[in-house]
């Protein structure tokens, strides 16, 4: 194997299972590729590496690729997992007086700026008839947000799995609303433009590997949880809850998914999170790239 | 090598300006792609933009406020502990080793604890800056106090100077050059810690601005942040130099450095 | 020589009762003219590690006496003064000032060290008035004038010559007006004429103020010219204890004999 | 205050152990909830677990490798630059100000650039540690060299010592106490920078371990990481002290500190 | 006195040709016995800021001469030596060694400073052999023995007494075997007997090695005892230039007259 695929992964997700099983290596070997795996603490960092050409392929949530595209990163949407709206939510402490999203008016909500829950919060407020300006956003990365949440510094916390599940189980946090009916919450598989354009068979082999692992995971949530738990450092029951809410069926990015993604981009533009509007469909695999 | 007969103020800028020009040329000729590293002119544009819409001034003002509070508290604590441990053996035995251990704990790692203790408000940020400034000031003050000429201390005691007079007239001036090194370092760390501190629920400040831009891959803004940090470093340097000049006039090496420009 | 005659008109170093009264007025009633205090060393030994520097030294110096100590280089002279100033603890025996054993730094004694030990970060005048007693500036300037360095008052010590630094240290020791003045080779870096002026200055102040003086010197003539009593320190003990009659007489025939005796003892 | 007649090694641990015991008691009595701050015994458990499954040893080994490489490069560079700028005016004019500016640039902010230059491999991490160690060593070396007694340098020149001999016999030993302060600080920063460096695509090392645990809220592992950092700080302290003891035997204050335990 | 006689048997300070040959062998053929070099100052002036220390000094010293300089404290004696050692640049005029103007530090000259300037981080013996020439350890030990400090070779300098430090500095200056030896009050901290021993040592080495010597001293007797020529420096110029016939004779009647002339000039 004289060609290399550089894959970026995060601790929590299908790629960790894939890596453990060696499926990808087996599928790419005949095509003359070897695989190097690189772990990243989050989607933005993963795409940062992809942007400067240090990575060929990776997986993130829905928000990071929008910022990467806005920054001109040479990325392509290759595929996505189905919607998993239950995998993100707005939580409140168990004894909180807040009963509905509308009660958030004038309250402090912790969230990771520019993440999928940022979009969720906007949508949830919209639905409850509140303006974004009616709440005070407190931007914190998950670990810090949890500390603030526990400490009572914030009234609510918009968060995704597995942090969401962990807060539900260990802090007995109450769900104000999940993403259901508000957002779709996809996972995206993203490739570097030149790599995707020049290595079609390899990309297809990667997708085939993901399909294989998805199929396995769907039927073996318990075992998947047991396998991931030591690496992630999250108790098995928590992980099981998180994984059970996840959708497992990788598919090419459809026009509908692209359109949803476009809505997120437009919302972020309205929030001035990105400086200029962008067209998601320009960087979807198969759409001329 | 040809003697440099340019004034200090100019010589100091030769290297940074050369680097900047080289970078611009490399960017303009396409040697580095603008996507991965925007040209200085692009950064200048971001600069002008941030200046004109007031975000930059506000960011610097907010960060400066936090930085100065942390500097005041951390600097005084570090100085006090340095003097205490430098002069009083039991304190040194009891505290120094613990301080050396605490010093080694990364700010990034203790952020959850800091939030638990201080919440997500300004206190937490100022606390982190305090920690950042404390240790270099402590270490250098301690070293400065320890290495004071014991002959001069003996003299002061024999000439009837009480502890306070000894401190003001012998220990402090003797340790000052070293304390300034600590201050110099502390002034730098003050800004560096702030970038960590401003990941705690900040919505303003240059650390926040830079990290936010990094998250969203606005490389031109990140570079602008880096330049601002560099300029703040230059500013700290100018301030410390002025302080040294004012207080170390008696010191052969400090006095000389000001008088002989080449 | 011009310097020595100037002292007469000097408010600080003024002669006799007049000068002393003027000074007492200046400093207020809280600072009476200091008088000498007696010193006593009984069986004092001092060792640094295995090196025995002083061995069983016995010495009584009466209040207001002027004692000179001579001895070989490395013979323990500075160590003796450091014991008196409370900077070293004896390995055995006791050191007492005014009958009270010395613990800590005795407030009554001032030591002029063998090296100048000037604070480099203080101007010359501030070095002289190091204790910052009320009116220190005028006193320090007067003391500098007495040692011939009034015009260098505002210089940094590092710009002075070796002899000038020594004179600043001398001015500092004199300005502090102690009851016991310990001088460790105070004139070693001075030329013959300046040295003679300083002799006169010291002798005059001793007469006026009555402090107890212990002077270490390597110059036997100097010891004879200034002291009432000359001690020879040898092998850690006092090898000779010689009273000198009317020490401030000019070089006579008797002096040569004394000098020979001292040199033989060293 | 009663004289402390305990040996140095014991006295140094009084404070940390007291804190630990107080924390355990507070945790056991429910004064602090175990969820927000696990008891030391829980941390000890995590410690034993990590030790027995080998992850801890491996993490420390990997990090130590990176740290030592960065220390070697950064320390030598900082030392070299400090000596150069301390001794040679033109270099100081040209470089010092730029170094003071670079020093002020936060590591977190330049990670995108570092990835751009060095990729996501080991080089990038070692580069960051190098940067972290470089500046304290530089500043303190520079200060140490600048404040050497000019009288001794004059003497050395008059006695025919060439530049190399002057360096080895006068400048280096004279600057050594100050260089050790820089080294002390550098040894600390070495680990601190590593935690930042190990957020770049690492999957091993104590920085990674701690930050990962932080991300997934395993507070006991985070605390374990903090303790390990503290112990590494203690280790650095012990090493520097031993070095000081060995090389500064002539120095009154360093020699004394070793001989009089109270 | 015991010390002075020991030099005769000493391999390093051995007398006459024998000693010199032994030394030359030791150091190899690359180090010939140094001979003195002439010095010349023409119209030399030196000012520090507004303070004019030397004004138009003219002086020729022949190769191998022994010149003593006396003058008041702060009179510019040390400055003169620093000019010769290349540590200061004249404000006007030229300083030349062996006909060549001094730029930088002349390799031929060694200056014993007014302060000991010992490296605190080197043992006494390493301080003496600071230049680390081949065979330095034996030479340094011999030099230390000559100044009576062989037993302190392995001590740190900070543990020495004032006079001991000065003798270490003297040993260092002698061990370096220069063509021009500049001595700035080398015996100021020594007692009369040690001083006399050091006089004999210096006189002997000068005779044996033939270096040019410039000695600053505040002791006129010392100047007369050692030098062939005594210069008085006053107000920045040479006020008296007195040749001394057969300088190493004992104190005679003529000497008193010379001394009186010198003191009058100072
Ligand atoms: N670097 C300097 N800057 C300013 N003035 C100086 C400097 N060096 C020396 N001087 C002044 O020059 C004069 C001559 O100094 P120098 O050291 O040559 O005197 P000296 O004859 O050796 O005196 P002493 O016998 O006291 O050692 C003194 O008044 C001194 O204060
Ligand atoms: N702190 C110390 N540690 C070890 N030895 C010391 C210490 N201080 C002094 N000595 C030794 O004690 C002896 C006496 O020293 P001291 O300074 O009293 O001599 P001195 O009579 O003043 O000599 P000099 O006339 O040369 O100044 C010397 O041999 C010296 O080396
Ligand atoms: Mg002495
Ligand atoms: Mg002089």
Short mmCIF file of N, CA, C and O in Angstrom, two decimals, chain D residues 46-101:
data_model
loop_
_atom_site.label_atom_id
_atom_site.label_comp_id
_atom_site.label_asym_id
_atom_site.label_seq_id
_atom_site.Cartn_x
_atom_site.Cartn_y
_atom_site.Cartn_z
N UNK D 46 -8.95 5.90 41.19
CA UNK D 46 -8.73 6.14 39.76
C UNK D 46 -7.26 5.97 39.43
O UNK D 46 -6.88 5.42 38.38
N UNK D 47 -6.44 6.44 40.34
CA UNK D 47 -5.00 6.34 40.19
C UNK D 47 -4.58 4.88 40.09
O UNK D 47 -3.86 4.48 39.17
N UNK D 48 -5.09 4.06 41.05
CA UNK D 48 -4.68 2.67 41.07
C UNK D 48 -5.12 1.96 39.80
O UNK D 48 -4.38 1.20 39.19
N UNK D 49 -6.35 2.28 39.42
CA UNK D 49 -6.90 1.70 38.20
C UNK D 49 -6.01 2.02 37.00
O UNK D 49 -5.61 1.15 36.23
N UNK D 50 -5.71 3.33 36.87
CA UNK D 50 -4.91 3.77 35.71
C UNK D 50 -3.51 3.17 35.76
O UNK D 50 -2.91 2.87 34.73
N UNK D 51 -3.03 2.99 36.98
CA UNK D 51 -1.70 2.39 37.12
C UNK D 51 -1.73 0.92 36.71
O UNK D 51 -0.87 0.44 35.98
N UNK D 52 -2.76 0.23 37.20
CA UNK D 52 -2.77 -1.21 36.99
C UNK D 52 -3.06 -1.56 35.53
O UNK D 52 -2.54 -2.54 35.02
N UNK D 53 -3.86 -0.74 34.82
CA UNK D 53 -4.11 -1.10 33.43
C UNK D 53 -3.07 -0.50 32.48
O UNK D 53 -3.20 -0.58 31.27
N UNK D 54 -2.06 0.14 33.07
CA UNK D 54 -0.93 0.58 32.25
C UNK D 54 -1.15 1.89 31.51
O UNK D 54 -0.21 2.44 30.93
N UNK D 55 -2.39 2.43 31.51
CA UNK D 55 -2.60 3.66 30.73
C UNK D 55 -1.81 4.82 31.30
O UNK D 55 -1.30 5.66 30.56
N UNK D 56 -1.71 4.85 32.63
CA UNK D 56 -1.02 5.98 33.25
C UNK D 56 0.46 5.99 32.89
O UNK D 56 1.02 7.00 32.46
N UNK D 57 1.07 4.83 33.05
CA UNK D 57 2.49 4.73 32.75
C UNK D 57 2.74 5.13 31.30
O UNK D 57 3.65 5.90 30.99
N UNK D 58 1.88 4.63 30.44
CA UNK D 58 2.07 4.93 29.03
C UNK D 58 1.88 6.43 28.76
O UNK D 58 2.67 7.05 28.05
N UNK D 59 0.85 7.02 29.38
CA UNK D 59 0.59 8.44 29.18
C UNK D 59 1.79 9.28 29.65
O UNK D 59 2.25 10.18 28.94
N UNK D 60 2.28 8.93 30.82
CA UNK D 60 3.41 9.69 31.35
C UNK D 60 4.64 9.50 30.46
O UNK D 60 5.37 10.45 30.15
N UNK D 61 4.84 8.27 29.99
CA UNK D 61 6.01 8.02 29.16
C UNK D 61 5.94 8.83 27.87
O UNK D 61 6.91 9.49 27.47
N UNK D 62 4.78 8.79 27.22
CA UNK D 62 4.64 9.52 25.96
C UNK D 62 4.85 11.01 26.18
O UNK D 62 5.61 11.67 25.46
N UNK D 63 4.18 11.54 27.21
CA UNK D 63 4.32 12.97 27.47
C UNK D 63 5.75 13.34 27.82
O UNK D 63 6.26 14.37 27.39
N UNK D 64 6.38 12.49 28.60
CA UNK D 64 7.75 12.80 29.00
C UNK D 64 8.67 12.87 27.78
O UNK D 64 9.52 13.74 27.69
N UNK D 65 8.45 11.97 26.85
CA UNK D 65 9.25 12.01 25.63
C UNK D 65 9.12 13.34 24.92
O UNK D 65 10.10 14.00 24.59
N UNK D 66 7.87 13.75 24.73
CA UNK D 66 7.62 15.04 24.06
C UNK D 66 8.24 16.17 24.87
O UNK D 66 8.88 17.07 24.33
N UNK D 67 7.99 16.12 26.18
CA UNK D 67 8.45 17.20 27.04
C UNK D 67 9.97 17.33 26.98
O UNK D 67 10.50 18.44 26.84
N UNK D 68 10.65 16.22 27.03
CA UNK D 68 12.11 16.30 27.07
C UNK D 68 12.68 16.80 25.75
O UNK D 68 13.63 17.58 25.75
N UNK D 69 12.08 16.38 24.64
CA UNK D 69 12.55 16.91 23.36
C UNK D 69 12.40 18.43 23.32
O UNK D 69 13.31 19.16 22.95
N UNK D 70 11.19 18.87 23.71
CA UNK D 70 10.94 20.31 23.70
C UNK D 70 11.86 21.04 24.66
O UNK D 70 12.38 22.11 24.35
N UNK D 71 12.08 20.42 25.80
CA UNK D 71 12.98 21.04 26.79
C UNK D 71 14.39 21.18 26.23
O UNK D 71 15.02 22.23 26.36
N UNK D 72 14.85 20.13 25.59
CA UNK D 72 16.22 20.17 25.07
C UNK D 72 16.35 21.27 24.02
O UNK D 72 17.24 22.12 24.10
N UNK D 73 15.42 21.30 23.07
CA UNK D 73 15.53 22.29 22.00
C UNK D 73 15.28 23.69 22.55
O UNK D 73 16.08 24.61 22.35
N UNK D 74 14.16 23.86 23.26
CA UNK D 74 13.81 25.18 23.76
C UNK D 74 14.81 25.69 24.77
O UNK D 74 15.17 26.88 24.76
N UNK D 75 15.26 24.81 25.62
CA UNK D 75 16.23 25.22 26.63
C UNK D 75 17.52 25.69 26.00
O UNK D 75 18.05 26.75 26.33
N UNK D 76 18.01 24.93 25.03
CA UNK D 76 19.27 25.30 24.38
C UNK D 76 19.10 26.61 23.61
O UNK D 76 19.96 27.50 23.67
N UNK D 77 17.98 26.71 22.88
CA UNK D 77 17.75 27.94 22.12
C UNK D 77 17.64 29.15 23.05
O UNK D 77 18.25 30.20 22.80
N UNK D 78 16.86 29.00 24.10
CA UNK D 78 16.68 30.10 25.04
C UNK D 78 18.00 30.49 25.68
O UNK D 78 18.33 31.67 25.81
N UNK D 79 18.75 29.48 26.05
CA UNK D 79 20.06 29.74 26.66
C UNK D 79 20.97 30.46 25.66
O UNK D 79 21.58 31.48 25.97
N UNK D 80 21.01 29.93 24.44
CA UNK D 80 21.88 30.54 23.42
C UNK D 80 21.49 31.97 23.13
O UNK D 80 22.34 32.87 23.10
N UNK D 81 20.19 32.20 22.96
CA UNK D 81 19.74 33.56 22.66
C UNK D 81 19.99 34.48 23.85
O UNK D 81 20.37 35.64 23.68
N UNK D 82 19.78 33.95 25.04
CA UNK D 82 20.01 34.77 26.23
C UNK D 82 21.46 35.19 26.33
O UNK D 82 21.78 36.35 26.62
N UNK D 83 22.35 34.25 26.06
CA UNK D 83 23.77 34.57 26.13
C UNK D 83 24.14 35.56 25.02
O UNK D 83 24.78 36.59 25.26
N UNK D 84 23.67 35.27 23.81
CA UNK D 84 23.98 36.14 22.67
C UNK D 84 23.52 37.57 22.94
O UNK D 84 24.29 38.53 22.83
N UNK D 85 22.26 37.71 23.32
CA UNK D 85 21.72 39.05 23.52
C UNK D 85 22.29 39.71 24.76
O UNK D 85 22.40 40.93 24.83
N UNK D 86 22.65 38.91 25.76
CA UNK D 86 23.23 39.48 26.96
C UNK D 86 24.62 40.02 26.71
O UNK D 86 25.05 40.98 27.33
N UNK D 87 25.32 39.41 25.77
CA UNK D 87 26.71 39.79 25.57
C UNK D 87 26.92 40.72 24.40
O UNK D 87 27.86 41.51 24.38
N UNK D 88 26.06 40.61 23.41
CA UNK D 88 26.37 41.30 22.16
C UNK D 88 25.24 42.25 21.84
O UNK D 88 24.16 41.87 21.42
N UNK D 89 25.55 43.52 22.05
CA UNK D 89 24.56 44.58 21.91
C UNK D 89 23.76 44.55 20.60
O UNK D 89 22.54 44.66 20.62
N UNK D 90 24.42 44.44 19.44
CA UNK D 90 23.65 44.46 18.19
C UNK D 90 22.59 43.36 18.15
O UNK D 90 21.45 43.59 17.71
N UNK D 91 22.95 42.17 18.63
CA UNK D 91 21.98 41.08 18.64
C UNK D 91 20.81 41.45 19.54
O UNK D 91 19.65 41.25 19.20
N UNK D 92 21.14 42.04 20.69
CA UNK D 92 20.08 42.41 21.62
C UNK D 92 19.12 43.41 20.96
O UNK D 92 17.90 43.26 21.01
N UNK D 93 19.70 44.41 20.30
CA UNK D 93 18.88 45.42 19.65
C UNK D 93 17.97 44.80 18.61
O UNK D 93 16.82 45.17 18.47
N UNK D 94 18.53 43.86 17.88
CA UNK D 94 17.79 43.28 16.77
C UNK D 94 16.75 42.30 17.25
O UNK D 94 15.63 42.24 16.75
N UNK D 95 17.11 41.47 18.24
CA UNK D 95 16.28 40.31 18.56
C UNK D 95 15.40 40.47 19.78
O UNK D 95 14.28 39.97 19.82
N UNK D 96 15.91 41.17 20.79
CA UNK D 96 15.21 41.11 22.08
C UNK D 96 13.76 41.53 21.97
O UNK D 96 12.85 40.84 22.43
N UNK D 97 13.56 42.64 21.32
CA UNK D 97 12.20 43.17 21.23
C UNK D 97 11.28 42.19 20.50
O UNK D 97 10.13 41.97 20.91
N UNK D 98 11.79 41.59 19.43
CA UNK D 98 10.98 40.61 18.70
C UNK D 98 10.65 39.42 19.59
O UNK D 98 9.52 38.92 19.59
N UNK D 99 11.63 38.97 20.34
CA UNK D 99 11.37 37.84 21.24
C UNK D 99 10.32 38.20 22.28
O UNK D 99 9.46 37.40 22.62
N UNK D 100 10.41 39.43 22.78
CA UNK D 100 9.42 39.86 23.77
C UNK D 100 8.03 39.87 23.17
O UNK D 100 7.03 39.66 23.86
N UNK D 101 7.96 40.15 21.86
CA UNK D 101 6.66 40.15 21.22
C UNK D 101 6.16 38.72 20.99
O UNK D 101 5.01 38.41 21.24
#
